[in-house]
Coordinates of C-alpha atoms in Angstrom, one line a residue:
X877 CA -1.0 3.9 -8.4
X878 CA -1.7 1.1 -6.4
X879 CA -5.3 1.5 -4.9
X880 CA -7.9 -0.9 -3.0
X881 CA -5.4 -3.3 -1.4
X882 CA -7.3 -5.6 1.6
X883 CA -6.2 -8.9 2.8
X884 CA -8.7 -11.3 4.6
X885 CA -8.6 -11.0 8.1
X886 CA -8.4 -14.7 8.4
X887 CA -4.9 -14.3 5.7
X888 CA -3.1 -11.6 7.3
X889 CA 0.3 -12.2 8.7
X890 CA 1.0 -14.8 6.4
X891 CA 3.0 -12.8 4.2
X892 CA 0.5 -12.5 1.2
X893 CA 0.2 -9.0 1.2
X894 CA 3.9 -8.5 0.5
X895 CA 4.4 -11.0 -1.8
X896 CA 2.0 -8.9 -3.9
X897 CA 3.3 -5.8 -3.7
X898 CA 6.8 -7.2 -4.5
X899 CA 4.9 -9.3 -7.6
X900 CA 3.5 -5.5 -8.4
X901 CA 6.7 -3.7 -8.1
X902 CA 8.6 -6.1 -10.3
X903 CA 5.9 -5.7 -13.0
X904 CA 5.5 -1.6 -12.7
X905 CA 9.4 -2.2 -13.2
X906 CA 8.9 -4.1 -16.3
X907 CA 6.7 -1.6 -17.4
X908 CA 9.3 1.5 -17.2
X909 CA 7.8 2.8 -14.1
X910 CA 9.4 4.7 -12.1
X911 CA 7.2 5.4 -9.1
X912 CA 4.8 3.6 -7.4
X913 CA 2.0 5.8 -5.3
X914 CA -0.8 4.9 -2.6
X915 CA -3.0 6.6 0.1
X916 CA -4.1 5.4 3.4
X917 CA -6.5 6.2 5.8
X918 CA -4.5 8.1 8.8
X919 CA -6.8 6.0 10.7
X920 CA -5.4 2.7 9.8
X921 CA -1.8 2.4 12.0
X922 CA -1.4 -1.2 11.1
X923 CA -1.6 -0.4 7.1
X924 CA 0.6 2.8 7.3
X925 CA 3.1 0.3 9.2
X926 CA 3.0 -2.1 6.8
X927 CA 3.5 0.7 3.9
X928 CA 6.3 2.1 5.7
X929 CA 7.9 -1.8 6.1
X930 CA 7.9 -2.1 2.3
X931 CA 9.7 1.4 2.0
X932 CA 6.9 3.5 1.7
X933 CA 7.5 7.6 3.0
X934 CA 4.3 9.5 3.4
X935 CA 5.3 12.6 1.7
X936 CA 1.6 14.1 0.9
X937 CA -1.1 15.5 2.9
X938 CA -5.0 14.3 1.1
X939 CA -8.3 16.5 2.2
X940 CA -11.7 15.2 1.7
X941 CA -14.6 17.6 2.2
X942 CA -18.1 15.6 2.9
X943 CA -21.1 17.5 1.1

C-alpha cells in the first residue's frame, strides 16, 4: 500500500515522483510482493494521470461518510 505520496510544487515535473515509485516497486519486488495498491482523490486529475502513466487501473470505488 503505497499512501501519502506529494511532491513539492516547486519539484514537480522533474521526474522525482517516478523515480520513487520505480525505487518502491523494485523494493516491494524484493520483498515477494505481489501487488502494489493506492487511492486518490477523484478530485485530483493530474495525480490519477500520473497513476495511470505508471500503469496504475482504478479498479475500486472508496466511500467516505462525514459525521
Amino acid at each position: 500500500m503505497i499512501e501519502g505520496v506529494r511532491i513539492d510544487d516547486s519539484f514537480r515535473g522533474q521526474g522525482i515522483g517516478e523515480k520513487m515509485f520505480l525505487h518502491a516497486f523494485e523494493m516491494a519486488k524484493e520483498k515477494g510482493c505481489k501487488i502494489v495498491q493506492l487511492t486518490s482523490d477523484k478530485l485530483r486529475p493530474d495525480a490519477i494521470r500520473f497513476y495511470e502513466k505508471l500503469g496504475f487501473k482504478a479498479t475500486h470505488e472508496g466511500f467516505k461518510l462525514a459525521l
